[in-house]
Coordinates of C-alpha atoms and ligand atoms in Angstrom, one line a residue:
M1 CA 10.5 88.9 -27.5
D2 CA 8.7 86.0 -29.1
T3 CA 9.7 82.4 -28.3
P4 CA 11.6 81.5 -31.5
S5 CA 13.7 84.7 -31.2
L6 CA 14.5 83.9 -27.6
Y7 CA 15.9 80.5 -28.7
H8 CA 17.9 82.2 -31.5
K9 CA 19.3 84.6 -29.0
L10 CA 20.3 81.7 -26.7
S11 CA 21.8 79.9 -29.6
R12 CA 24.2 82.8 -30.3
L13 CA 25.6 82.4 -26.7
L14 CA 26.6 78.8 -27.4
P15 CA 28.7 76.8 -29.8
K16 CA 27.0 76.0 -33.2
A17 CA 24.3 73.3 -33.2
T18 CA 24.0 73.3 -29.4
I19 CA 20.4 74.5 -29.6
R20 CA 18.2 72.5 -32.0
L21 CA 14.7 73.6 -33.2
D22 CA 14.0 71.1 -36.0
T23 CA 10.9 68.9 -35.6
K24 CA 12.8 65.6 -35.8
T25 CA 15.0 66.5 -32.8
L26 CA 12.1 67.9 -30.8
E27 CA 10.1 64.7 -31.4
A28 CA 13.0 62.6 -30.3
H29 CA 13.1 64.4 -27.0
A30 CA 9.3 64.3 -26.2
G31 CA 9.0 61.1 -24.2
D32 CA 10.7 58.2 -22.4
K33 CA 9.7 54.6 -22.1
W34 CA 6.4 55.4 -20.4
F35 CA 3.3 56.6 -22.3
A36 CA 3.4 60.4 -21.8
R37 CA 4.9 62.7 -24.5
H38 CA 5.1 66.4 -24.8
L39 CA 7.2 68.3 -27.3
P40 CA 9.8 70.7 -26.1
E41 CA 10.2 74.0 -27.9
A42 CA 14.0 73.6 -28.2
V43 CA 16.5 70.9 -27.5
A44 CA 19.9 71.8 -25.9
L45 CA 22.9 69.5 -26.4
P46 CA 25.6 71.0 -24.3
R47 CA 29.1 69.6 -24.2
S48 CA 30.4 71.3 -21.0
T49 CA 29.3 72.5 -17.6
K50 CA 29.9 76.0 -18.7
E51 CA 27.4 75.6 -21.5
V52 CA 24.8 74.1 -19.1
S53 CA 25.3 77.1 -16.8
I54 CA 24.8 79.6 -19.7
I55 CA 21.6 77.7 -20.7
L56 CA 20.2 77.7 -17.2
A57 CA 21.1 81.4 -16.5
F58 CA 19.3 82.4 -19.7
A59 CA 16.3 80.2 -19.0
Q60 CA 15.9 81.5 -15.4
K61 CA 16.1 85.1 -16.7
N62 CA 13.5 84.5 -19.4
N63 CA 11.2 82.1 -17.4
I64 CA 11.8 79.2 -19.7
P65 CA 11.2 75.6 -18.4
V66 CA 14.2 73.3 -18.6
T67 CA 13.8 69.5 -18.3
T68 CA 17.0 67.5 -18.1
R69 CA 17.2 64.3 -20.1
G70 CA 19.7 61.5 -19.6
A71 CA 19.2 58.6 -22.0
G72 CA 15.4 58.8 -22.0
Y73 CA 15.1 55.3 -20.5
G74 CA 12.9 56.3 -17.6
Y75 CA 9.7 54.4 -16.8
V76 CA 7.7 57.3 -15.3
G77 CA 7.8 60.2 -17.8
G78 CA 10.4 62.0 -15.6
C79 CA 12.3 63.6 -18.6
V80 CA 9.1 64.5 -20.5
P81 CA 9.1 68.3 -20.9
A82 CA 5.6 68.5 -19.6
K83 CA 5.6 72.4 -19.8
G84 CA 7.5 72.6 -23.1
G85 CA 10.5 74.9 -23.0
I86 CA 14.0 73.3 -23.3
S87 CA 14.8 69.6 -23.2
L88 CA 18.4 69.7 -21.9
S89 CA 20.1 66.5 -23.0
T90 CA 23.3 65.3 -21.4
A91 CA 24.0 62.9 -24.3
R92 CA 27.1 64.8 -25.4
M93 CA 28.6 64.9 -21.9
N94 CA 29.6 61.3 -22.0
E95 CA 33.2 60.9 -20.9
I96 CA 34.7 58.9 -18.1
L97 CA 37.1 61.5 -16.8
D98 CA 39.0 59.4 -14.3
M99 CA 39.1 55.7 -13.4
N100 CA 41.2 55.5 -10.2
P101 CA 41.4 52.2 -8.3
R102 CA 43.9 53.7 -5.8
D103 CA 41.3 56.1 -4.6
G104 CA 38.4 53.6 -5.3
V105 CA 36.6 56.2 -7.5
A106 CA 35.6 57.1 -11.0
V107 CA 34.8 60.6 -12.1
V108 CA 32.2 60.7 -14.9
Q109 CA 30.1 63.0 -16.9
P110 CA 26.4 62.6 -16.6
G111 CA 25.7 61.2 -20.1
V112 CA 28.0 58.1 -19.7
I113 CA 26.0 54.9 -20.0
T114 CA 26.1 53.1 -16.7
K115 CA 27.3 49.7 -18.1
S116 CA 30.3 51.3 -19.7
I117 CA 31.4 52.6 -16.2
D118 CA 31.2 49.1 -14.8
D119 CA 33.0 47.7 -17.9
A120 CA 35.8 50.2 -17.5
A121 CA 36.0 49.4 -13.8
A122 CA 36.1 45.6 -14.5
A123 CA 39.0 46.1 -16.9
V124 CA 41.1 47.2 -13.9
G125 CA 39.6 44.6 -11.5
W126 CA 37.1 47.0 -9.8
Y127 CA 33.3 47.1 -9.6
Y128 CA 30.4 49.5 -9.8
P129 CA 27.5 47.4 -8.4
P130 CA 24.2 49.4 -8.9
D131 CA 22.7 47.5 -11.8
P132 CA 19.3 48.6 -13.0
A133 CA 17.9 46.3 -15.7
S134 CA 18.3 49.3 -18.0
Y135 CA 22.0 49.7 -17.2
A136 CA 23.2 49.0 -20.8
D137 CA 21.0 51.9 -22.0
S138 CA 20.4 54.4 -19.2
S139 CA 22.9 57.2 -18.2
I140 CA 24.7 57.6 -14.8
G141 CA 23.1 61.1 -14.5
G142 CA 19.6 59.5 -14.9
N143 CA 20.6 56.7 -12.5
I144 CA 21.7 59.3 -9.9
A145 CA 18.6 61.5 -10.5
T146 CA 16.3 58.5 -9.9
N147 CA 18.5 56.8 -7.3
A148 CA 18.3 53.7 -9.5
G149 CA 18.6 50.1 -8.1
G150 CA 18.8 46.6 -9.3
P151 CA 19.3 43.0 -8.2
H152 CA 22.7 43.5 -6.7
C153 CA 21.6 46.3 -4.5
L154 CA 20.5 43.7 -1.9
K155 CA 24.1 43.2 -0.9
Y156 CA 25.7 46.4 -2.2
G157 CA 23.2 49.2 -1.8
V158 CA 21.5 51.5 -4.4
T159 CA 23.0 54.3 -6.4
K160 CA 23.0 56.8 -3.5
H161 CA 25.5 54.6 -1.7
Y162 CA 28.0 55.1 -4.5
V163 CA 27.8 58.9 -5.1
L164 CA 30.7 60.6 -3.2
G165 CA 30.5 63.9 -4.9
M166 CA 28.9 65.9 -7.6
E167 CA 29.1 69.0 -9.7
I168 CA 25.7 70.5 -10.1
V169 CA 24.4 73.5 -12.0
L170 CA 21.6 75.3 -10.1
A171 CA 18.5 76.9 -11.7
D172 CA 20.2 80.3 -11.9
G173 CA 23.3 78.9 -13.6
T174 CA 25.5 78.8 -10.4
I175 CA 27.9 75.9 -10.5
V176 CA 28.4 74.1 -7.1
R177 CA 30.4 71.1 -6.0
T178 CA 29.3 68.8 -3.2
G179 CA 31.4 66.1 -1.5
G180 CA 34.5 64.9 -3.4
R181 CA 36.7 61.8 -3.8
C182 CA 36.9 60.9 -0.1
H183 CA 34.9 57.9 1.1
K184 CA 34.0 59.7 4.3
N185 CA 33.2 63.4 4.5
K186 CA 31.1 65.2 7.1
S187 CA 31.6 68.8 6.0
G188 CA 28.2 70.5 6.3
F189 CA 24.9 69.1 5.3
S190 CA 24.7 65.9 3.2
L191 CA 23.8 67.9 0.1
T192 CA 25.1 65.3 -2.3
E193 CA 22.2 63.0 -1.1
L194 CA 19.7 65.8 -1.5
F195 CA 20.4 65.8 -5.3
V196 CA 20.4 62.0 -5.6
G197 CA 16.9 61.0 -6.5
S198 CA 15.8 64.6 -7.2
E199 CA 14.5 63.8 -10.6
G200 CA 15.8 66.9 -12.3
L201 CA 13.8 69.2 -10.1
L202 CA 16.7 70.7 -8.1
G203 CA 19.6 71.1 -10.5
V204 CA 21.4 69.6 -13.4
I205 CA 24.1 67.0 -12.5
T206 CA 27.1 67.8 -14.7
E207 CA 29.7 65.5 -13.1
A208 CA 29.8 62.7 -10.5
T209 CA 32.5 61.1 -8.4
I210 CA 31.4 57.6 -7.8
R211 CA 32.7 54.9 -5.4
L212 CA 34.1 51.7 -6.8
I213 CA 34.8 48.6 -4.9
P214 CA 37.1 45.6 -5.6
R215 CA 35.4 43.2 -8.0
P216 CA 34.4 39.9 -6.4
Q217 CA 36.5 37.0 -7.8
T218 CA 33.6 34.8 -8.8
R219 CA 29.9 34.1 -8.3
G220 CA 27.6 31.1 -7.8
A221 CA 23.9 30.8 -8.4
L222 CA 21.0 28.5 -7.5
A223 CA 17.8 28.3 -9.5
V224 CA 15.1 26.9 -7.3
S225 CA 11.4 25.9 -7.8
F226 CA 8.7 26.1 -5.1
K227 CA 5.2 24.9 -4.8
T228 CA 3.9 28.4 -3.8
M229 CA 5.0 32.0 -3.7
S230 CA 4.5 31.9 0.1
A231 CA 7.0 29.0 0.4
A232 CA 9.5 30.9 -1.8
A233 CA 9.0 34.1 0.3
N234 CA 9.5 32.2 3.5
C235 CA 12.6 30.7 2.1
V236 CA 14.0 34.2 1.5
D237 CA 13.6 34.8 5.2
A238 CA 15.3 31.5 6.1
I239 CA 18.3 32.3 3.8
L240 CA 18.9 35.7 5.5
N241 CA 18.2 34.4 9.0
G242 CA 20.6 31.7 8.3
G243 CA 23.4 34.3 8.1
H244 CA 23.7 34.4 4.3
L245 CA 23.8 37.7 2.4
P246 CA 23.3 36.8 -1.2
S247 CA 24.3 39.3 -3.9
A248 CA 20.8 38.7 -5.4
L249 CA 17.5 37.1 -4.4
E250 CA 15.1 37.2 -7.3
L251 CA 11.6 35.8 -7.2
A252 CA 9.0 35.1 -9.9
D253 CA 5.4 34.1 -9.6
E254 CA 3.2 31.5 -11.5
W255 CA 1.8 34.0 -14.0
T256 CA 5.3 35.1 -15.0
L257 CA 6.5 31.5 -15.2
R258 CA 3.5 30.5 -17.4
A259 CA 4.2 33.4 -19.7
A260 CA 7.9 32.4 -19.9
R261 CA 6.9 28.8 -20.6
K262 CA 4.8 30.0 -23.6
Y263 CA 7.5 32.3 -24.8
L264 CA 10.6 30.2 -24.3
G265 CA 9.3 26.7 -24.3
S266 CA 8.3 24.7 -21.2
D267 CA 11.5 22.7 -21.2
K268 CA 13.5 25.9 -20.5
I269 CA 11.5 26.9 -17.4
P270 CA 11.8 25.1 -14.1
K271 CA 8.8 23.2 -12.7
G272 CA 6.7 24.6 -9.8
H273 CA 4.5 27.6 -9.2
A274 CA 7.3 30.0 -8.0
F275 CA 10.9 30.5 -8.9
L276 CA 13.8 31.8 -6.8
L277 CA 17.2 32.8 -8.1
V278 CA 19.9 33.0 -5.4
E279 CA 23.3 34.5 -6.2
I280 CA 26.3 34.7 -4.0
D281 CA 29.7 36.2 -4.9
G282 CA 33.2 36.4 -3.4
R283 CA 36.5 34.5 -3.4
H284 CA 36.4 31.1 -5.3
S285 CA 36.9 29.1 -2.1
A286 CA 34.2 31.0 -0.2
V287 CA 31.6 30.6 -3.0
K288 CA 32.4 26.9 -3.5
S289 CA 31.8 26.2 0.2
E290 CA 28.8 28.4 0.7
L291 CA 26.8 27.2 -2.3
P292 CA 26.1 23.6 -1.0
E293 CA 25.3 25.0 2.5
L294 CA 22.7 27.2 0.9
Q295 CA 21.3 24.4 -1.3
S296 CA 20.6 22.2 1.7
L297 CA 19.0 25.1 3.7
I298 CA 16.8 25.8 0.7
Q299 CA 15.8 22.2 0.3
K300 CA 14.8 22.1 4.0
N301 CA 12.6 25.1 3.3
G302 CA 10.6 23.5 0.4
G303 CA 12.9 24.3 -2.6
F304 CA 13.1 21.6 -5.2
D305 CA 14.4 21.0 -8.7
I306 CA 17.5 23.0 -7.8
R307 CA 20.1 23.9 -10.5
S308 CA 23.5 25.1 -9.3
A309 CA 26.1 27.1 -11.1
I310 CA 29.6 28.5 -10.4
G311 CA 31.5 31.0 -12.5
E312 CA 30.5 33.8 -14.9
A313 CA 29.3 31.8 -17.9
N314 CA 27.3 29.2 -15.9
C315 CA 25.7 31.9 -13.7
D316 CA 24.8 33.9 -16.8
N317 CA 22.8 30.9 -18.1
I318 CA 20.6 31.1 -15.0
W319 CA 20.4 34.9 -15.2
N320 CA 19.4 34.7 -18.9
L321 CA 16.2 33.0 -17.8
R322 CA 15.5 35.7 -15.2
R323 CA 16.2 38.4 -17.8
Q324 CA 13.6 36.9 -20.1
F325 CA 10.7 37.4 -17.6
S326 CA 9.9 40.9 -18.7
Q327 CA 10.0 40.1 -22.4
S328 CA 7.9 37.0 -21.8
L329 CA 5.2 39.2 -20.2
K330 CA 5.3 41.5 -23.2
A331 CA 5.1 38.6 -25.6
T332 CA 1.6 37.8 -24.1
G333 CA 0.3 40.7 -26.2
L334 CA -1.1 42.3 -23.1
H335 CA 0.1 45.7 -22.0
K336 CA 2.3 45.5 -18.9
L337 CA 1.9 48.3 -16.3
N338 CA 5.1 47.8 -14.3
E339 CA 4.8 49.1 -10.7
D340 CA 8.0 49.0 -8.8
I341 CA 6.5 48.9 -5.3
V342 CA 8.4 48.1 -2.1
V343 CA 7.2 46.5 1.1
P344 CA 9.0 45.7 4.4
R345 CA 10.3 42.2 3.7
S346 CA 8.1 40.7 6.4
K347 CA 5.1 41.7 4.3
L348 CA 6.1 39.7 1.2
V349 CA 3.7 36.8 1.8
E350 CA 0.8 39.1 2.5
L351 CA 1.7 41.1 -0.7
F352 CA 1.4 38.0 -2.9
K353 CA -1.9 37.0 -1.2
F354 CA -3.1 40.6 -1.9
T355 CA -2.1 40.6 -5.5
S356 CA -3.8 37.2 -6.1
K357 CA -7.0 38.6 -4.6
L358 CA -6.6 41.7 -6.8
Q359 CA -6.4 39.5 -9.8
R360 CA -9.4 37.4 -8.8
D361 CA -11.6 40.3 -7.9
N362 CA -10.9 42.3 -11.1
G363 CA -10.4 39.6 -13.7
I364 CA -7.2 41.3 -14.8
P365 CA -3.9 39.3 -14.6
V366 CA -1.3 40.4 -12.2
A367 CA 2.3 39.1 -12.6
C368 CA 4.9 39.6 -9.9
F369 CA 8.6 39.2 -10.1
G370 CA 11.6 41.0 -8.7
H371 CA 14.0 41.7 -5.9
A372 CA 12.6 39.7 -3.0
G373 CA 15.6 40.3 -0.9
D374 CA 14.8 44.0 -0.4
G375 CA 11.0 43.7 -0.7
N376 CA 11.0 45.5 -4.1
I377 CA 8.6 43.6 -6.3
H378 CA 7.6 44.5 -9.8
V379 CA 3.8 44.1 -9.7
N380 CA 2.8 44.0 -13.4
I381 CA -0.9 44.7 -14.1
M382 CA -1.5 43.1 -17.5
I383 CA -4.2 45.0 -19.3
D384 CA -5.6 44.8 -22.8
D385 CA -4.5 48.2 -24.0
K386 CA -7.4 48.8 -26.2
S387 CA -10.1 48.5 -23.7
R388 CA -11.0 51.7 -21.8
I389 CA -12.9 49.7 -19.2
E390 CA -9.7 47.8 -18.4
R391 CA -7.7 51.1 -18.1
K392 CA -10.3 52.4 -15.6
K393 CA -10.2 49.1 -13.7
S394 CA -6.4 49.0 -13.7
D395 CA -6.4 52.6 -12.2
Q396 CA -8.8 51.3 -9.5
M397 CA -6.5 48.4 -8.9
L398 CA -3.5 50.7 -8.5
D399 CA -5.5 52.8 -6.0
L400 CA -6.1 49.6 -3.9
L401 CA -2.5 48.4 -4.3
F402 CA -0.8 51.6 -3.4
T403 CA -3.1 52.3 -0.5
Q404 CA -2.4 48.8 0.9
I405 CA 1.4 49.2 0.3
I406 CA 1.4 52.5 2.2
H407 CA -0.6 50.9 5.0
W408 CA 2.1 48.3 5.4
G409 CA 4.8 50.9 5.7
G410 CA 6.0 50.3 2.1
A411 CA 6.6 52.7 -0.8
I412 CA 4.9 53.2 -4.2
T413 CA 8.2 53.3 -6.0
G414 CA 11.5 51.7 -5.1
E415 CA 13.4 52.4 -8.3
H416 CA 11.7 54.3 -11.1
G417 CA 10.7 57.5 -9.2
I418 CA 7.5 59.5 -9.1
G419 CA 7.7 61.5 -12.4
L420 CA 4.4 61.9 -14.1
A421 CA 3.3 58.3 -13.8
K422 CA 3.0 58.2 -10.0
K423 CA 2.0 61.9 -9.6
P424 CA -1.7 61.0 -8.9
W425 CA -0.5 59.0 -5.9
W426 CA 2.1 61.4 -4.5
P427 CA -0.5 62.8 -2.0
I428 CA -0.9 59.3 -0.4
A429 CA 2.8 58.6 -0.6
A430 CA 3.8 61.8 1.3
N431 CA 1.9 63.4 4.1
P432 CA 1.1 67.2 4.0
S433 CA 4.1 68.2 6.1
L434 CA 6.5 66.1 4.0
R435 CA 4.9 67.6 0.8
K436 CA 5.3 71.1 2.2
L437 CA 9.0 70.4 3.0
H438 CA 9.5 69.2 -0.6
K439 CA 8.0 72.5 -1.8
Q440 CA 10.2 74.5 0.5
V441 CA 13.4 72.8 -0.7
K442 CA 12.2 73.2 -4.3
S443 CA 11.5 76.9 -3.9
A444 CA 14.8 77.6 -2.1
L445 CA 16.7 76.1 -5.0
D446 CA 14.5 76.9 -7.9
P447 CA 12.3 79.9 -6.9
K448 CA 11.0 80.4 -10.4
D449 CA 10.1 76.7 -10.9
I450 CA 11.9 76.4 -14.2
L451 CA 13.5 73.0 -13.5
N452 CA 11.3 70.1 -14.7
P453 CA 8.0 71.8 -14.0
G454 CA 4.7 70.0 -14.0
K455 CA 6.0 67.0 -12.1
F456 CA 5.1 65.8 -8.6
I457 CA 5.9 69.0 -6.7
Ligands
FAD1 C1 13.5 48.2 -19.7 C2 13.7 49.0 -18.5 C3 14.2 48.5 -17.4 C4 14.4 49.3 -16.2 N1 14.9 48.7 -15.1 C5 15.2 49.5 -14.0 C6 15.7 48.9 -12.9 O1 16.0 47.7 -12.8 N2 16.0 49.7 -11.8 C7 15.7 51.1 -11.9 O2 16.0 51.8 -10.9 N3 15.2 51.6 -13.0 C8 14.9 50.9 -14.0 N4 14.3 51.4 -15.2 C9 14.0 52.9 -15.2 C10 15.1 53.8 -15.8 O3 16.0 53.1 -16.6 C11 15.9 54.4 -14.7 O4 15.1 55.4 -14.0 C12 17.2 55.2 -15.2 O5 17.9 55.7 -14.1 C13 16.8 56.3 -16.1 O6 18.0 56.8 -16.7 P1 18.0 57.7 -18.0 O7 19.4 58.1 -18.2 O8 17.3 57.0 -19.1 O9 17.2 59.0 -17.4 P2 16.0 59.8 -18.1 O10 14.9 58.9 -18.4 O11 16.5 60.5 -19.2 O12 15.6 60.8 -16.9 C14 15.1 60.3 -15.7 C15 15.0 61.4 -14.7 O13 16.3 61.9 -14.3 C16 16.4 63.3 -14.6 N5 17.8 63.4 -15.1 C17 18.5 62.7 -16.0 N6 19.7 63.1 -16.1 C18 19.9 64.1 -15.2 C19 21.0 65.0 -14.8 N7 22.2 64.9 -15.4 N8 20.8 65.9 -13.9 C20 19.6 66.0 -13.2 N9 18.5 65.3 -13.6 C21 18.7 64.3 -14.5 C22 15.4 63.6 -15.6 O14 15.0 64.9 -15.6 C23 14.3 62.6 -15.2 O15 13.5 63.2 -14.2 C24 14.1 50.7 -16.3 C25 13.6 51.2 -17.5 C26 13.4 50.4 -18.6 C27 12.9 51.1 -19.8

């Protein structure tokens, strides 16, 4: 049977308009927020697990590639249908099925936008902490499939720490449930975790039961300047060694601050060559007493020009500055290659020395900011998009950066995943036996390689 007839046949097994073949819909499902694009042959917009199961059973039988798509806000081309076939979008599976503070759980469909889960939790005094910067746009299914993280993960952990159970449709259409709504569960292997971070290669997540925690009563923040990045990084150590566990420890370097001064006006940006945002949360009285303690510890460790804030609105003013860093870099007119590398925290000072040298040696700016508390720094290589020479140079810079990161015991991605963007560096990120194990797991669950083919495995 030719390909169009196959899709018409599939279409007849599903409710009307579930399978789309028009060019506009295909084009809208070709890429994410990274460069790569590839047109699918069909887009599937199921509304239920049953429909996902029908699609996968049909695809497996007919050897059709299926690439799951959440909100398409990925940064590594993960949902790009690299081998064509079906782009299976979860956009219409977007309901919060249960919000249950008594059990401390929410049950959600995969297409729910992450922020709306936290908003719904907040309405009943509860909290869903994992907060990728994209959380107002990305889906919970995508967050689970990439094990997304954000600033608050320093204190609260990343997405995997909040997934208690899942419903998954396997490559052959089988529907399985892992875990459940219990906060502890040691029945069999930890299969829930196997699917977290699996980037759409092992199955389609059709429902998740996620852990909620009581919402902290308030938060407090300090915005601090430092003379050097090394001083700021050392202060991060001093804060944690001093027995404080902030809810966020966000660092930005001089290049980022300069871009922000240009974009927002120098009066809006603190002085100094490095910037640290420290946030704590908890009961009012605890935050009120801890904040001055932290301030004096930070001053002793070289921090100056310190602004302090307590309460949602005041803290948001400080966060607004942090939130503008990415936009400030974009406003330079250069193209930002955002690498979400991670190093063991003790290597932060060396990392900043290394990125300064990388910049000097290659004459291409490198801007660093990010989650210093867990060693997850966004290293942004700022290239002139039009110049081929710069693209070649930036690839060489990435080779050097990633090799060094691995040498330090770090990881080439802490948040975004491997997808297509980091595929060239997968062989240095995972040794041969680990790569073999990935292949074995993949072929046990998806022997015909129909799920998200063309990616890193
Ligand atoms: C401006 C911006 C800021 C960002 N900030 C952060 C950040 O701070 N932290 C962070 O971690 N990431 C960040 N990201 C990356 C991105 O938002 C996350 O990777 C997010 O989890 C992607 O979710 P999505 O719904 O858009 O997934 P998509 O991009 O649609 O898909 C991502 C991957 O998940 C798979 N997938 C999606 N849904 C399912 C499902 N139901 N079942 C199985 N597989 C599925 C896809 O096949 C693909 O491999 C950022 C991206 C942008 C553009």
